[in-house]
CSV table of C-alpha atoms in Angstrom, one decimal:
chain,number,residue,atom,x,y,z
B,1,MET,CA,40.9,-22.1,87.0
B,2,LEU,CA,40.2,-24.5,84.2
B,3,ARG,CA,36.8,-26.1,84.2
B,4,ARG,CA,36.2,-29.7,83.3
B,5,HIS,CA,33.8,-30.4,80.5
B,6,GLU,CA,30.3,-31.3,81.9
B,7,PRO,CA,27.9,-33.2,79.6
B,8,LEU,CA,24.6,-31.6,80.7
B,9,PRO,CA,25.5,-27.9,79.9
B,10,VAL,CA,27.0,-29.1,76.6
B,11,LEU,CA,23.7,-30.8,75.7
B,12,LEU,CA,21.7,-27.7,76.6
B,13,SER,CA,23.9,-25.5,74.4
B,14,VAL,CA,23.4,-28.0,71.6
B,15,LEU,CA,19.7,-28.0,72.0
B,16,SER,CA,19.7,-24.2,71.5
B,17,VAL,CA,21.6,-24.8,68.2
B,18,LEU,CA,19.1,-27.5,67.2
B,19,GLY,CA,16.3,-25.0,67.7
B,20,LEU,CA,18.0,-22.6,65.3
B,21,LEU,CA,18.6,-25.3,62.7
B,22,SER,CA,15.5,-27.4,63.0
B,23,ALA,CA,13.2,-25.3,60.8
B,24,ALA,CA,15.8,-25.2,58.0
B,25,CYS,CA,16.6,-28.9,58.2
B,26,ALA,CA,12.9,-30.0,58.4
B,27,ALA,CA,12.5,-29.5,54.7
B,28,GLY,CA,15.0,-32.3,54.1
B,29,GLY,CA,18.3,-33.0,55.7
B,30,GLY,CA,20.3,-36.2,56.4
B,31,GLY,CA,21.2,-36.8,52.8
B,32,SER,CA,17.8,-36.3,51.3
B,33,ALA,CA,17.2,-36.3,47.6
B,34,GLN,CA,15.9,-33.4,45.5
B,35,ARG,CA,16.1,-32.1,42.0
B,36,GLY,CA,18.5,-29.3,41.0
B,37,GLU,CA,17.9,-26.4,38.6
B,38,ASP,CA,18.9,-28.6,35.7
B,39,ASP,CA,16.4,-31.3,36.8
B,40,THR,CA,19.1,-33.6,37.8
B,41,ALA,CA,18.4,-35.6,41.0
B,42,ARG,CA,21.0,-34.7,43.7
B,43,THR,CA,21.5,-35.6,47.3
B,44,VAL,CA,21.2,-32.8,49.8
B,45,VAL,CA,24.0,-32.7,52.4
B,46,ASP,CA,23.6,-30.4,55.3
B,47,VAL,CA,26.9,-28.9,56.7
B,48,ALA,CA,27.2,-26.9,59.9
B,49,HIS,CA,30.3,-24.7,59.8
B,50,VAL,CA,32.1,-22.0,61.7
B,51,PRO,CA,33.0,-19.5,59.0
B,52,SER,CA,36.7,-19.6,58.9
B,53,LEU,CA,39.6,-19.7,56.4
B,54,LEU,CA,40.5,-23.1,58.1
B,55,PHE,CA,37.7,-24.6,56.1
B,56,ALA,CA,38.7,-23.1,52.7
B,57,PRO,CA,38.4,-26.5,50.8
B,58,LEU,CA,34.7,-26.6,51.8
B,59,TYR,CA,34.0,-23.2,50.4
B,60,LEU,CA,36.0,-23.7,47.2
B,61,ALA,CA,34.3,-27.1,46.5
B,62,ASP,CA,31.0,-25.4,46.9
B,63,ALA,CA,31.6,-22.3,44.8
B,64,LYS,CA,33.5,-24.2,42.0
B,65,GLY,CA,30.7,-26.8,41.6
B,66,TYR,CA,32.7,-29.8,42.8
B,67,PHE,CA,29.9,-31.0,45.0
B,68,ARG,CA,27.4,-30.7,42.1
B,69,GLN,CA,29.7,-32.7,40.0
B,70,GLU,CA,29.3,-35.5,42.6
B,71,GLY,CA,25.6,-35.2,42.5
B,72,ILE,CA,25.4,-33.2,45.8
B,73,ASP,CA,23.6,-30.0,46.8
B,74,VAL,CA,25.3,-28.7,50.0
B,75,ARG,CA,23.3,-26.6,52.4
B,76,MET,CA,25.6,-24.5,54.7
B,77,ARG,CA,24.5,-23.8,58.3
B,78,LYS,CA,26.5,-21.2,60.3
B,79,VAL,CA,27.3,-21.9,63.9
B,80,LYS,CA,29.3,-20.0,66.5
B,81,ALA,CA,33.0,-20.5,67.0
B,82,GLY,CA,33.9,-22.4,70.1
B,83,GLN,CA,30.5,-24.1,70.3
B,84,ASP,CA,30.2,-27.8,70.9
B,85,VAL,CA,28.4,-28.8,67.7
B,86,ALA,CA,29.5,-32.4,67.1
B,87,PRO,CA,26.1,-33.6,68.5
B,88,LEU,CA,24.4,-32.0,65.6
B,89,ALA,CA,25.9,-34.7,63.3
B,90,ALA,CA,25.3,-37.4,65.9
B,91,TYR,CA,21.6,-36.6,66.1
B,92,GLY,CA,21.1,-36.3,62.4
B,93,GLU,CA,20.2,-32.6,62.4
B,94,VAL,CA,23.1,-32.1,59.9
B,95,ASP,CA,25.3,-34.6,58.1
B,96,MET,CA,28.7,-33.0,58.6
B,97,VAL,CA,30.2,-30.4,60.9
B,98,ALA,CA,33.2,-28.3,60.0
B,99,ALA,CA,34.5,-27.0,63.3
B,100,GLY,CA,37.3,-27.3,65.9
B,101,PHE,CA,37.8,-30.4,67.9
B,102,SER,CA,37.1,-29.8,71.5
B,103,ALA,CA,37.2,-31.5,74.9
B,104,ALA,CA,33.5,-32.0,74.5
B,105,LEU,CA,34.2,-34.2,71.4
B,106,PHE,CA,36.4,-36.6,73.3
B,107,ASP,CA,34.1,-36.7,76.3
B,108,GLY,CA,31.1,-37.1,74.1
B,109,VAL,CA,32.6,-40.1,72.2
B,110,SER,CA,33.6,-41.6,75.5
B,111,GLU,CA,29.9,-41.4,76.6
B,112,GLY,CA,28.6,-42.9,73.3
B,113,LEU,CA,28.2,-39.9,71.0
B,114,LYS,CA,28.0,-41.4,67.5
B,115,VAL,CA,30.3,-39.3,65.4
B,116,LYS,CA,33.5,-39.8,63.4
B,117,VAL,CA,36.3,-37.5,62.4
B,118,ALA,CA,36.2,-37.6,58.6
B,119,ALA,CA,39.0,-35.2,57.8
B,120,SER,CA,41.5,-32.7,59.2
B,121,MET,CA,41.5,-29.2,57.9
B,122,GLY,CA,43.9,-26.2,58.0
B,123,ALA,CA,47.3,-26.8,59.5
B,124,SER,CA,49.7,-24.3,61.0
B,125,THR,CA,52.8,-23.5,59.0
B,126,GLY,CA,55.0,-22.9,62.1
B,127,GLU,CA,56.4,-19.8,60.4
B,128,LYS,CA,55.9,-16.1,61.3
B,129,PRO,CA,53.7,-14.4,60.2
B,130,SER,CA,51.3,-17.2,60.9
B,131,PRO,CA,47.6,-17.4,60.2
B,132,THR,CA,46.9,-18.6,63.7
B,133,ALA,CA,49.0,-16.9,66.4
B,134,LEU,CA,49.3,-16.0,70.0
B,135,GLU,CA,48.8,-12.3,70.0
B,136,VAL,CA,50.0,-10.1,72.9
B,137,SER,CA,48.8,-6.6,73.8
B,138,ARG,CA,51.1,-4.2,72.0
B,139,SER,CA,51.4,-2.1,75.1
B,140,LEU,CA,52.7,-5.0,77.1
B,141,LYS,CA,55.1,-5.9,74.4
B,142,ARG,CA,56.5,-2.4,74.1
B,143,SER,CA,56.9,-2.0,77.9
B,144,GLY,CA,58.9,-5.2,78.0
B,145,GLU,CA,56.5,-6.9,80.4
B,146,VAL,CA,55.7,-9.7,78.0
B,147,GLU,CA,58.5,-10.6,75.6
B,148,LYS,CA,58.0,-14.4,75.3
B,149,PRO,CA,55.2,-16.9,76.1
B,150,SER,CA,56.7,-17.8,79.5
B,151,ASP,CA,56.0,-14.2,80.6
B,152,LEU,CA,52.3,-15.0,80.4
B,153,ARG,CA,52.4,-17.1,83.5
B,154,GLY,CA,49.3,-16.0,85.6
B,155,ARG,CA,48.1,-13.6,82.9
B,156,ARG,CA,44.8,-13.6,81.1
B,157,VAL,CA,44.7,-15.2,77.6
B,158,ALA,CA,41.6,-15.0,75.4
B,159,VAL,CA,40.5,-18.2,73.6
B,160,ALA,CA,37.2,-18.5,71.8
B,161,GLY,CA,35.3,-21.3,73.5
B,162,GLY,CA,37.6,-21.4,76.5
B,163,ALA,CA,40.4,-23.8,77.4
B,164,GLY,CA,38.5,-26.9,76.2
B,165,SER,CA,38.1,-25.5,72.6
B,166,ALA,CA,40.3,-26.2,69.6
B,167,GLY,CA,42.1,-22.9,70.4
B,168,GLY,CA,42.8,-24.2,73.9
B,169,TYR,CA,44.9,-27.0,72.4
B,170,GLN,CA,46.7,-24.6,70.1
B,171,LEU,CA,47.5,-22.4,73.0
B,172,ASP,CA,48.8,-25.4,75.0
B,173,VAL,CA,51.2,-26.5,72.3
B,174,ILE,CA,52.6,-22.9,72.1
B,175,LEU,CA,53.0,-22.7,75.9
B,176,ARG,CA,54.7,-26.0,76.2
B,177,LYS,CA,57.6,-24.8,74.1
B,178,SER,CA,58.2,-22.3,76.9
B,179,GLY,CA,57.7,-24.7,79.7
B,180,LEU,CA,54.1,-23.7,80.5
B,181,THR,CA,50.8,-25.4,80.1
B,182,LEU,CA,47.1,-24.3,80.1
B,183,LYS,CA,47.1,-24.5,83.9
B,184,ASP,CA,49.7,-21.7,84.1
B,185,VAL,CA,47.6,-19.0,82.5
B,186,LYS,CA,44.1,-17.7,83.1
B,187,VAL,CA,42.1,-18.7,80.0
B,188,VAL,CA,39.1,-16.4,79.3
B,189,ASP,CA,36.4,-17.2,76.8
B,190,VAL,CA,36.2,-14.3,74.2
B,191,PRO,CA,34.8,-14.7,70.7
B,192,PHE,CA,37.2,-13.9,67.8
B,193,THR,CA,35.2,-10.8,66.9
B,194,GLY,CA,35.7,-9.4,70.5
B,195,MET,CA,39.4,-10.1,70.9
B,196,ARG,CA,40.7,-6.9,69.4
B,197,ALA,CA,38.6,-4.8,71.8
B,198,ALA,CA,39.4,-7.0,74.8
B,199,LEU,CA,43.2,-6.4,74.1
B,200,ALA,CA,42.8,-2.7,73.4
B,201,GLU,CA,40.8,-2.2,76.6
B,202,GLY,CA,43.1,-4.3,78.8
B,203,ARG,CA,40.5,-6.9,79.6
B,204,THR,CA,42.9,-9.6,78.4
B,205,ASP,CA,46.7,-9.6,78.0
B,206,ALA,CA,47.0,-12.0,75.1
B,207,ALA,CA,44.7,-13.8,72.6
B,208,LEU,CA,44.9,-17.0,70.6
B,209,SER,CA,43.3,-16.0,67.3
B,210,PRO,CA,43.1,-17.3,63.7
B,211,ALA,CA,43.4,-15.4,60.5
B,212,PRO,CA,42.2,-12.9,59.4
B,213,PHE,CA,41.5,-11.6,62.9
B,214,THR,CA,45.2,-11.7,63.7
B,215,THR,CA,46.0,-9.5,60.8
B,216,ALA,CA,43.2,-7.0,61.7
B,217,MET,CA,44.4,-6.5,65.3
B,218,GLU,CA,48.0,-6.1,64.2
B,219,ARG,CA,47.0,-3.5,61.6
B,220,ALA,CA,44.9,-1.7,64.2
B,221,ASP,CA,48.1,-1.3,66.3
B,222,VAL,CA,46.5,-3.3,69.1
B,223,ALA,CA,48.6,-6.5,69.2
B,224,ASP,CA,51.8,-8.2,68.0
B,225,GLN,CA,52.5,-11.9,67.3
B,226,LEU,CA,54.2,-13.4,70.3
B,227,ALA,CA,54.4,-17.0,69.2
B,228,VAL,CA,52.8,-19.4,66.7
B,229,PRO,CA,51.8,-23.1,66.9
B,230,PRO,CA,54.4,-25.6,65.7
B,231,GLU,CA,54.3,-26.6,62.1
B,232,GLY,CA,51.6,-29.2,61.4
B,233,THR,CA,49.4,-28.3,64.4
B,234,VAL,CA,45.8,-29.2,63.5
B,235,ALA,CA,42.8,-28.8,65.7
B,236,THR,CA,39.9,-28.5,63.3
B,237,GLY,CA,38.3,-30.7,60.7
B,238,LEU,CA,35.2,-32.4,59.5
B,239,ILE,CA,33.0,-34.4,61.9
B,240,ALA,CA,30.4,-36.7,60.5
B,241,GLY,CA,27.4,-38.6,62.0
B,242,GLN,CA,28.2,-42.3,62.4
B,243,ASP,CA,25.2,-43.3,60.4
B,244,PHE,CA,26.1,-40.9,57.5
B,245,VAL,CA,29.7,-42.2,57.2
B,246,PRO,CA,29.0,-45.6,55.4
B,247,ARG,CA,26.7,-44.0,52.8
B,248,PRO,CA,28.1,-43.6,49.3
B,249,VAL,CA,27.3,-39.9,49.4
B,250,ALA,CA,29.8,-39.4,52.2
B,251,GLN,CA,32.6,-40.6,50.0
B,252,GLN,CA,31.3,-38.4,47.1
B,253,PHE,CA,31.3,-35.5,49.5
B,254,LEU,CA,34.9,-36.1,50.5
B,255,THR,CA,36.0,-36.6,46.9
B,256,ALA,CA,34.6,-33.1,46.1
B,257,LEU,CA,36.2,-31.7,49.2
B,258,ARG,CA,39.6,-33.0,48.2
B,259,LYS,CA,39.3,-31.2,44.9
B,260,GLY,CA,38.9,-28.0,46.9
B,261,ALA,CA,42.0,-28.9,48.9
B,262,ALA,CA,44.0,-29.6,45.7
B,263,ASP,CA,43.1,-26.0,44.5
B,264,LEU,CA,44.9,-24.7,47.6
B,265,GLN,CA,48.3,-26.2,47.0
B,266,GLY,CA,51.2,-23.9,46.1
B,267,ASP,CA,50.1,-20.6,44.7
B,268,GLY,CA,46.5,-21.6,45.0
B,269,ARG,CA,46.5,-20.6,48.6
B,270,THR,CA,46.8,-17.0,47.7
B,271,SER,CA,45.3,-16.8,44.2
B,272,ARG,CA,42.9,-13.9,43.6
B,273,ALA,CA,40.1,-16.1,42.4
B,274,ASN,CA,40.3,-18.3,45.5
B,275,LEU,CA,40.6,-15.4,47.8
B,276,THR,CA,37.5,-13.8,46.3
B,277,ILE,CA,35.5,-17.0,47.0
B,278,LEU,CA,36.9,-17.2,50.6
B,279,ALA,CA,36.1,-13.5,51.3
B,280,ARG,CA,32.5,-14.1,50.3
B,281,ALA,CA,32.2,-17.3,52.4
B,282,THR,CA,33.7,-15.9,55.5
B,283,GLY,CA,32.4,-12.3,55.3
B,284,GLN,CA,35.9,-10.9,55.2
B,285,ASP,CA,37.5,-8.2,53.1
B,286,THR,CA,39.4,-9.5,50.0
B,287,GLY,CA,42.2,-7.0,50.5
B,288,LEU,CA,42.6,-8.1,54.1
B,289,LEU,CA,42.8,-11.8,53.1
B,290,ARG,CA,45.5,-10.9,50.5
B,291,ARG,CA,47.6,-9.6,53.4
B,292,THR,CA,46.8,-12.6,55.6
B,293,PRO,CA,49.2,-15.6,55.9
B,294,ALA,CA,47.7,-18.8,54.6
B,295,TYR,CA,47.2,-22.2,56.2
B,296,ARG,CA,48.3,-25.4,54.7
B,297,TRP,CA,46.0,-28.3,53.7
B,298,ASP,CA,46.9,-31.9,53.2
B,299,PRO,CA,45.7,-32.7,49.6
B,300,GLY,CA,43.9,-35.8,50.8
B,301,LEU,CA,42.6,-34.1,53.9
B,302,ARG,CA,43.7,-37.1,55.9
B,303,THR,CA,42.8,-37.2,59.5
B,304,ASP,CA,45.9,-36.4,61.6
B,305,THR,CA,45.7,-39.1,64.2
B,306,ARG,CA,48.9,-37.9,65.9
B,307,GLN,CA,47.4,-34.5,66.5
B,308,LEU,CA,44.1,-36.0,67.8
B,309,SER,CA,46.1,-38.0,70.3
B,310,LYS,CA,48.1,-35.1,71.5
B,311,GLN,CA,45.0,-32.9,71.8
B,312,GLN,CA,43.2,-35.5,74.0
B,313,THR,CA,46.4,-35.7,76.2
B,314,ALA,CA,46.5,-31.9,76.6
B,315,TYR,CA,42.9,-31.7,77.7
B,316,ARG,CA,43.4,-34.7,80.1
B,317,GLU,CA,46.4,-33.1,81.7
B,318,ALA,CA,44.6,-29.8,82.1
B,319,GLY,CA,41.8,-31.5,83.9
B,320,LEU,CA,39.2,-30.8,81.2
B,321,LEU,CA,38.1,-34.3,80.5
B,322,SER,CA,35.8,-36.4,82.8
B,323,GLY,CA,35.2,-39.5,80.5
B,324,ARG,CA,37.4,-42.5,79.7
B,325,HIS,CA,40.4,-42.3,77.4
B,326,VAL,CA,39.2,-42.6,73.8
B,327,PRO,CA,41.4,-44.7,71.5
B,328,VAL,CA,42.0,-42.6,68.3
B,329,ASP,CA,40.7,-45.5,66.2
B,330,ASP,CA,37.3,-45.0,67.8
B,331,LEU,CA,37.2,-41.5,66.3
B,332,LEU,CA,37.9,-42.7,62.7
B,333,PRO,CA,35.4,-43.9,60.1
């Protein structure tokens, strides 16, 4: 059964993240100024992120010095996938959050959470092989028990963060093409790093996973791609604190970020130099990334308002939202 987002547990989980980040941020977050190694005054921007290829523009902009060119020193703070971390930006513990959009984001804004969606990130190509895919246990596929998404009715599907996470929305758009919705499957919360084992051990029948975890489980003879999100599906991006958005440094940050996105157009998505940077940023093997399908990024990283609207509708229909409907314009800077 799907569980509706409840504000109190979300705040408690956020407080635990705040505890992990507070010591690091106490030295100067929230766009504080400091001097770089070249004695040039720069503004510090703290960014919480879930290490993922979805946020490739962020890692390229950092490694290639685009942020420094804009007078910014970026401090990266890792958080867990599927975690509700938007409040980190709202409370000023960090300036930006690169993560998936969740049911908690919509409920939070409906309850007064002061954040804005500043950019959309990696989009699905809609083609196989796809960087994000619904993977099915290879044993179920070979036995003929699961040959198409509609065969998952009543079965367990692993999604990092559960049904109310960004992955939950991606799963929903895949299922809808086969006449199902989130309510027709048993969504289980499994981190990306645990999905391969969960499939191999029969603890779940399928898993919605991003690259390069999809590639790894396929190469391990554990799973096969069953279906992929439609072209243009976006469920992740950059969330900024409302007080940070109007500051000049926010626009400078986005300018640098767009340079990173420009480097990922065409052959840039798979260039050796870029993959080396991304492997270091995500902790993945460069060879594995070379075999992994790439996402697509809008050069301007424009917020996809249509996808945000569809995502909120999916959560609402699944019974995952308790707050009022949030007009998309309320989410924009």
